[in-house]
Coordinates of C-alpha atoms (C1' of nucleotides) in Angstrom, one line a residue:
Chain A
X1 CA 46.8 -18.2 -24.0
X2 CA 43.9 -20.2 -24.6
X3 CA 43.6 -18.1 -28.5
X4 CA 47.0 -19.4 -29.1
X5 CA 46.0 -23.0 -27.7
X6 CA 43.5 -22.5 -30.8
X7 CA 45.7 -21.0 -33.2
X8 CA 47.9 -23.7 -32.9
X9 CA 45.8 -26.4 -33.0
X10 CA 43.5 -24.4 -36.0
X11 CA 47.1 -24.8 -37.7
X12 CA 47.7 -28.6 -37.3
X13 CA 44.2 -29.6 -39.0
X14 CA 44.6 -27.1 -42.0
X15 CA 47.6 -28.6 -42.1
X16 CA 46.3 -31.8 -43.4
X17 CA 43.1 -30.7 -44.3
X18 CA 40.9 -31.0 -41.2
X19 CA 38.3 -28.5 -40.1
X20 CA 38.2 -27.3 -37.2
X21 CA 34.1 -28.2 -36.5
X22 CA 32.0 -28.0 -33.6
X23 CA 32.3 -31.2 -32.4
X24 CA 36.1 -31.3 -32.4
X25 CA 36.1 -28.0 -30.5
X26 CA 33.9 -29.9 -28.1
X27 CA 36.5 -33.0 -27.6
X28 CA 39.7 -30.3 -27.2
X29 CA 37.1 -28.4 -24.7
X30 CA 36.5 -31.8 -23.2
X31 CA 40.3 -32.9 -22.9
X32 CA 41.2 -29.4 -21.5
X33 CA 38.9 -29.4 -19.0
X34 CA 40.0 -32.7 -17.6
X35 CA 42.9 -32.7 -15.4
X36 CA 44.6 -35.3 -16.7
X37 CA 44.1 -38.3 -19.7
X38 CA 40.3 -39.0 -20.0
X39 CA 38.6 -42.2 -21.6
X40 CA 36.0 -42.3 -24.4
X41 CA 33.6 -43.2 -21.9
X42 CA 34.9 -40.2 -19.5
X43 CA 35.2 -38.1 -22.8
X44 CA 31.2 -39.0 -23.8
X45 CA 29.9 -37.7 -20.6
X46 CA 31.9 -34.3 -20.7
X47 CA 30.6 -34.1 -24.4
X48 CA 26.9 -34.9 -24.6
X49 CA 25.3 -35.1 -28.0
X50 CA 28.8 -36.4 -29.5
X51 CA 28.1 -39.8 -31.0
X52 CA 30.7 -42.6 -30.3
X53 CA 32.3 -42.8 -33.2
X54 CA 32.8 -39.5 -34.5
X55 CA 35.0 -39.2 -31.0
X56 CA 36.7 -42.1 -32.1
X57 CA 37.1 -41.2 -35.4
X58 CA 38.4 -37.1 -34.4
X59 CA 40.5 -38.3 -31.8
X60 CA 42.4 -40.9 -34.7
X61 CA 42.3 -38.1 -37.2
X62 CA 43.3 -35.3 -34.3
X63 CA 46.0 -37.6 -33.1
X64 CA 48.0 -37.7 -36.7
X65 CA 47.7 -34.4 -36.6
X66 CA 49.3 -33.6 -33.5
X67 CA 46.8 -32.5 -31.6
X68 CA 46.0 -35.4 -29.7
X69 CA 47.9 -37.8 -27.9
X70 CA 46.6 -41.5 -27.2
X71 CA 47.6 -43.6 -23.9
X72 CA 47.0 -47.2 -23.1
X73 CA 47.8 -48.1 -19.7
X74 CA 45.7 -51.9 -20.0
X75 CA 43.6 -53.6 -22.2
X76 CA 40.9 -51.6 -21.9
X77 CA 39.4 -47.9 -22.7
X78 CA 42.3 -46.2 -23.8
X79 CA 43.1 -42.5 -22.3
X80 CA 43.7 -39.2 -24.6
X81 CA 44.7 -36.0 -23.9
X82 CA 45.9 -32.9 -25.6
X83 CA 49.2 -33.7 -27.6
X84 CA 52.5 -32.2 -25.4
X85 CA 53.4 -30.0 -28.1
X86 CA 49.8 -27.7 -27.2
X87 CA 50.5 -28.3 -23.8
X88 CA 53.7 -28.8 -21.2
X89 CA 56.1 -31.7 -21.2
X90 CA 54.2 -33.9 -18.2
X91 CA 53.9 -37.2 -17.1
X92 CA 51.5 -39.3 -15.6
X93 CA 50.5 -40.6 -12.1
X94 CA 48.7 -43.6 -12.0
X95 CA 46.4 -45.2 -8.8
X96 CA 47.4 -48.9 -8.9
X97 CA 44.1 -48.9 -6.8
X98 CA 41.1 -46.5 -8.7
X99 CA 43.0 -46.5 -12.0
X100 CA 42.6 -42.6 -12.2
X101 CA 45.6 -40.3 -13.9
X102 CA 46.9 -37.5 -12.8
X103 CA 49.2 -35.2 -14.8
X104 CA 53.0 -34.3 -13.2
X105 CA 55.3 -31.8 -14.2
X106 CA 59.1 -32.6 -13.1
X107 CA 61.3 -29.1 -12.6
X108 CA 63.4 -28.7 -15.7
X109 CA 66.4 -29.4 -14.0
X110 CA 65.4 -33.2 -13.6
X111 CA 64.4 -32.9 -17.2
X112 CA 67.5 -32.6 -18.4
X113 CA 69.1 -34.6 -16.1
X114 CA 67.1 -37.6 -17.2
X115 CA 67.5 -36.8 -20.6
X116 CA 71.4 -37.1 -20.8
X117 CA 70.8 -40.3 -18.7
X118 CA 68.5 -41.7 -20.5
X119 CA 70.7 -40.9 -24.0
X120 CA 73.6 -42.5 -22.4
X121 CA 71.9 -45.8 -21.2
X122 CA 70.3 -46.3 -24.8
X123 CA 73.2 -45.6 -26.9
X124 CA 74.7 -48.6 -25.6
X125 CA 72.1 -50.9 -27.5
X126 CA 72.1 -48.1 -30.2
X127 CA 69.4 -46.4 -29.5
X128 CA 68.8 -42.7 -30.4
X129 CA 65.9 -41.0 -28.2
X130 CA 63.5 -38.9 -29.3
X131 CA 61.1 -38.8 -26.3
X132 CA 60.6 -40.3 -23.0
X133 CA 57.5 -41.6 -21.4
X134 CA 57.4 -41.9 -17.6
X135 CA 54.6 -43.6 -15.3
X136 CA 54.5 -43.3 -11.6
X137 CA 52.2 -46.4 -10.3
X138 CA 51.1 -45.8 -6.3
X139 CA 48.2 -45.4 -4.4
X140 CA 46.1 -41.8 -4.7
X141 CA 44.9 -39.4 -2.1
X142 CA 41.2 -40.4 -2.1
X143 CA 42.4 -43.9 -2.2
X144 CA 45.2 -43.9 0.9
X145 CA 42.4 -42.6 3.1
Chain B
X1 CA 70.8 -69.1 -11.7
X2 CA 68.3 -70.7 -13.8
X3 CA 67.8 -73.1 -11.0
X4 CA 66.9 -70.5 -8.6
X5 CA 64.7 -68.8 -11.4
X6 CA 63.1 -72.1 -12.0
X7 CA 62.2 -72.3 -8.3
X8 CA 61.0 -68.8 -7.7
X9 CA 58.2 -69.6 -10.5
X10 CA 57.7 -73.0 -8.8
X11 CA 57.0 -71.0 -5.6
X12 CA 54.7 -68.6 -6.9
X13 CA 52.5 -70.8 -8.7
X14 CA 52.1 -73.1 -6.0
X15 CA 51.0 -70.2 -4.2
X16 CA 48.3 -69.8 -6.3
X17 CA 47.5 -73.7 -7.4
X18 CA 49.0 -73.5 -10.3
X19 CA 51.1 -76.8 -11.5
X20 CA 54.5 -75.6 -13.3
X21 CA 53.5 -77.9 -16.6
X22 CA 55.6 -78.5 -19.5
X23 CA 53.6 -75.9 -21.8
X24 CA 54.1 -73.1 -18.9
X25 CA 57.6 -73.9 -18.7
X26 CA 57.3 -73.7 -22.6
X27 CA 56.2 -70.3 -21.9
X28 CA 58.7 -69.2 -19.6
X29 CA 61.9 -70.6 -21.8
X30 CA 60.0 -68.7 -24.7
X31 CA 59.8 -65.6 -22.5
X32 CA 63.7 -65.9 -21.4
X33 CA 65.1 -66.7 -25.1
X34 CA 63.7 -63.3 -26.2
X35 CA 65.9 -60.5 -25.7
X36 CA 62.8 -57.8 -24.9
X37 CA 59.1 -58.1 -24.4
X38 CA 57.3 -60.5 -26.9
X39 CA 54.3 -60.0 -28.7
X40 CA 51.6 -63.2 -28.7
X41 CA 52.4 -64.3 -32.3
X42 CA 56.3 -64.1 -31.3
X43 CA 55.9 -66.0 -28.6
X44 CA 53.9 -68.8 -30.6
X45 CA 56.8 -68.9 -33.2
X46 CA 59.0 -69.3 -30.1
X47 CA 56.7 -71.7 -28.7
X48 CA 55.2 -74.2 -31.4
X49 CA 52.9 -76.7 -30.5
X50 CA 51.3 -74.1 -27.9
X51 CA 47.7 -72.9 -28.8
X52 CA 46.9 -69.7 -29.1
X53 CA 44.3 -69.8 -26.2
X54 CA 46.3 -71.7 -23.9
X55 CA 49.1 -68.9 -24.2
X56 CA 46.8 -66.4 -24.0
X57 CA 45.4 -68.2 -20.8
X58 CA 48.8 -69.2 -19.1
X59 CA 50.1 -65.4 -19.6
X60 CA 46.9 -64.3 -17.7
X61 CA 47.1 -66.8 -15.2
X62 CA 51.1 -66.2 -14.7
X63 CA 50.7 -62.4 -14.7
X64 CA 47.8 -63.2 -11.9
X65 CA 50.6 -65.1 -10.0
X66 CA 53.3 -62.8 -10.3
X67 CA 55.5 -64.7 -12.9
X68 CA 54.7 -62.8 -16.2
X69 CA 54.1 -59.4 -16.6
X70 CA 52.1 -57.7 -19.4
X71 CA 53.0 -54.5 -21.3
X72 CA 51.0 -52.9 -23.7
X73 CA 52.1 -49.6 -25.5
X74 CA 49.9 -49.7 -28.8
X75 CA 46.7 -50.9 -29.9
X76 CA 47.6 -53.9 -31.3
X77 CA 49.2 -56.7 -29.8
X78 CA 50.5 -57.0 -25.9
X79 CA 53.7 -58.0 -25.0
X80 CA 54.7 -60.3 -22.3
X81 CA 58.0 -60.6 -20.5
X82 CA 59.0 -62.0 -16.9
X83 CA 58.2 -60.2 -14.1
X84 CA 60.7 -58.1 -12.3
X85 CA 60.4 -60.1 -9.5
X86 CA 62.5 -62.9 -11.5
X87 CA 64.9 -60.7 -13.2
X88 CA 66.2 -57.4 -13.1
X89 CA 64.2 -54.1 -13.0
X90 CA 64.7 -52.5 -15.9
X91 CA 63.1 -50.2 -18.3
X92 CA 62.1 -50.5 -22.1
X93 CA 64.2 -49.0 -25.8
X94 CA 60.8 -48.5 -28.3
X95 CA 61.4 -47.9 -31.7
X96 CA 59.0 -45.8 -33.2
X97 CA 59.7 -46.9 -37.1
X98 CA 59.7 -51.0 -36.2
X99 CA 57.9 -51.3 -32.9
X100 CA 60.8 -53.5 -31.4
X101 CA 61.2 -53.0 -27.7
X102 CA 64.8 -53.8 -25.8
X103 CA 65.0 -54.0 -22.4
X104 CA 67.8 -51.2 -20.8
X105 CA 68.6 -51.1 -17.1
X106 CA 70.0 -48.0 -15.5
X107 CA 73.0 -48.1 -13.1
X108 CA 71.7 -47.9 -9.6
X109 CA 72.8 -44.6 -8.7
X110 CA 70.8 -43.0 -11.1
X111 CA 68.1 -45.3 -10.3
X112 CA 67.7 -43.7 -6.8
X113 CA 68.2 -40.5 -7.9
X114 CA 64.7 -41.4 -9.8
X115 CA 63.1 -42.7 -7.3
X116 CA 64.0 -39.9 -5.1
X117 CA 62.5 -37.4 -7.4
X118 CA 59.6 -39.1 -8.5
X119 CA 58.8 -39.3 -4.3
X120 CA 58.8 -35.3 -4.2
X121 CA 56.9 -34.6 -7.6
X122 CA 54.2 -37.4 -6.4
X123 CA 53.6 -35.9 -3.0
X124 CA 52.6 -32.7 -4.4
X125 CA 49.5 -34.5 -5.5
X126 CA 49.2 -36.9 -2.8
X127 CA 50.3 -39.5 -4.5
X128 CA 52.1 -42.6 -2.9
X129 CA 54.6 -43.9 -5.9
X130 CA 55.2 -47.8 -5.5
X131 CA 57.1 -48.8 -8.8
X132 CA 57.8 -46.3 -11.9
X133 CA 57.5 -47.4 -15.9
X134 CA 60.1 -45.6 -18.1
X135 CA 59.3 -46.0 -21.9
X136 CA 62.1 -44.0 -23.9
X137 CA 61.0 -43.9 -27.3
X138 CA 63.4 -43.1 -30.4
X139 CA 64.8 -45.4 -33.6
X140 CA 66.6 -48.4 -32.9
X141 CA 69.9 -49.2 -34.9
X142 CA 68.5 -51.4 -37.7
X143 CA 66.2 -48.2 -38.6
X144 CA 68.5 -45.7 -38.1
X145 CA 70.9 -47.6 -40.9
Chain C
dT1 C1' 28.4 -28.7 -56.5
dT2 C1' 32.5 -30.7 -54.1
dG3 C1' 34.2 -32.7 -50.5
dC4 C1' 34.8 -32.9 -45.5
dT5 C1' 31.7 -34.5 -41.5
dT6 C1' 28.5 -37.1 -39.0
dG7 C1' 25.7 -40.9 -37.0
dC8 C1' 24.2 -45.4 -37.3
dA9 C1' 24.9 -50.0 -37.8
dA10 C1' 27.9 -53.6 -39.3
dA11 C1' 32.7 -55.3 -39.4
dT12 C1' 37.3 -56.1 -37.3
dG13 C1' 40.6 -58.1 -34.5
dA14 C1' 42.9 -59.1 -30.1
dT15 C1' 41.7 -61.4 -26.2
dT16 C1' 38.5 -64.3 -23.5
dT17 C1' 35.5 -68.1 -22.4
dG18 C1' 32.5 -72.5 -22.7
dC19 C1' 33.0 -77.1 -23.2
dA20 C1' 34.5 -81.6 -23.9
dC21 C1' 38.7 -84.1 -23.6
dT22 C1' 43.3 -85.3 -21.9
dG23 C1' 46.5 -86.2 -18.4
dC24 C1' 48.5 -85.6 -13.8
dT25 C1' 48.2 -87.3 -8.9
Chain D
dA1 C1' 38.3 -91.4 -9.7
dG2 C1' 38.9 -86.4 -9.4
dC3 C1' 40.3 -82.2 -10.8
dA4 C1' 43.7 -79.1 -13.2
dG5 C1' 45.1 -78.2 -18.0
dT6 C1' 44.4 -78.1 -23.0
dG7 C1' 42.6 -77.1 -27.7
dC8 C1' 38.9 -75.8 -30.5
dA9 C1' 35.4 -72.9 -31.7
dA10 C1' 32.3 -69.4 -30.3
dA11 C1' 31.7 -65.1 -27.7
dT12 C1' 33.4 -60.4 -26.1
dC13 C1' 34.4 -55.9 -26.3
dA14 C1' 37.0 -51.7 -27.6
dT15 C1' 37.7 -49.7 -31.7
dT16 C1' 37.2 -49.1 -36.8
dT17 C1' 34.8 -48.7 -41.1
dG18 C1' 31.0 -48.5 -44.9
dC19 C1' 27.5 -45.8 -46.1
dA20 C1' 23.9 -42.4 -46.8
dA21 C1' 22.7 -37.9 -45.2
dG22 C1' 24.2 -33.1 -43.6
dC23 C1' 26.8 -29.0 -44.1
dA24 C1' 30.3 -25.6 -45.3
dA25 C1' 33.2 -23.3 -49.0

DNA sequence: TTGCTTGCAAATGATTTGCACTGCT
DNA sequence: AGCAGTGCAAATCATTTGCAAGCAA
């Protein structure tokens, strides 16, 4: 599983002429072992010896190529994680009170359901969908306590 | 309507000892006129004669008191809109080629249907879910053309 | 060599803030 | 008078970019 993770992703940079170095194995290492969207700052400490802005500058480059996918929840770090494509359809739940993200998966039943829903409501202002993006705002585990 | 609308704000900025002034309520009318979220230099074309800080300090203040609420889905520019408190909850139509966002609602039904769902996927992580976000992204009718 | 990469330091740009001034109350 | 509100200009801070050096094909 985790070969084809790298086949896939080895794919997307040839595909425009990215290499596959060190240091942007370490970020996808980085963002995979996270469990859920991490910040640069998050990102740094899970990837000593990475300078600033080479993350910044992979992620950008890693994200046009569909490897990466780039989150802002506020104004300020912004969150990546692996692009949907290398990983599972997900969405995200969000601690009004820590700020922490967790990853959810809805059963593909929902999916669809909220897909043809969500069709229907935006072809009324003419909308066509290609995606949808849901956040679920609450209060986490650690924090309820 | 507008009466009751007007009130509402009243009441939440006195709440917070804020005085409803004619550049706030320049804010607001600038906020209502727009048909979807609003970016700062939208809202200063909407808005002349407004500076740039004091928009940028009324939104904060207003978000702070529960009036305005703040959206931001790229890097660039924010976008500001009412908060659901004074309106309707509804959800946002993105178009990935202009960047325009339209607000959608969803008819109740389906709306509790959501909510119901989004209860059960949370718990499995211990979440508590108080409000969710829904961002469907796609190409808006001017693009599509 | 040729061209992609990298790290450092400097630049950028949205947003915020200090301060002196205006205007309610 | 007394204090909230405003505009201007300067400061912040995440992120981006220029550049010279490193490395792989």
């Amino acid at each position: 599983m985790v070969a084809d993770l790298e086949r896939s992703i080895l794919q997307r940079l040839d595909a425009v002429d990215l290499r596959y170095t060190t240091g942007r194995r370490a970020i996808v290492d980085g963002l995979r072992k996270a469990n859920g969207p991490v910040t640069l700052p998050e990102l740094l400490q899970l990837v000593p010896d990475l300078a600033q802005s080479s993350a910044y500058r992979n992620l950008a480059l890693m994200e046009e190529a569909g490897v990466v996918r780039r989150l802002v929840h506020s104004n300020d770090h912004a969150r990546y994680e692996l692009a949907e494509a290398l990983t599972e359809h997900h969405h995200h739940l969000i601690c009004d009170s820590c700020g922490i993200v967790r990853d959810v998966q809805f059963d593909a039943r929902l999916e669809r359901t909220l897909d043809k829903a969500f069709d229907e409501a935006a072809a009324s202002e003419g909308f066509t969908i290609a995606r949808h993006v849901i956040d679920l705002f609450g209060t986490c585990a650690d924090c309820a306590g």
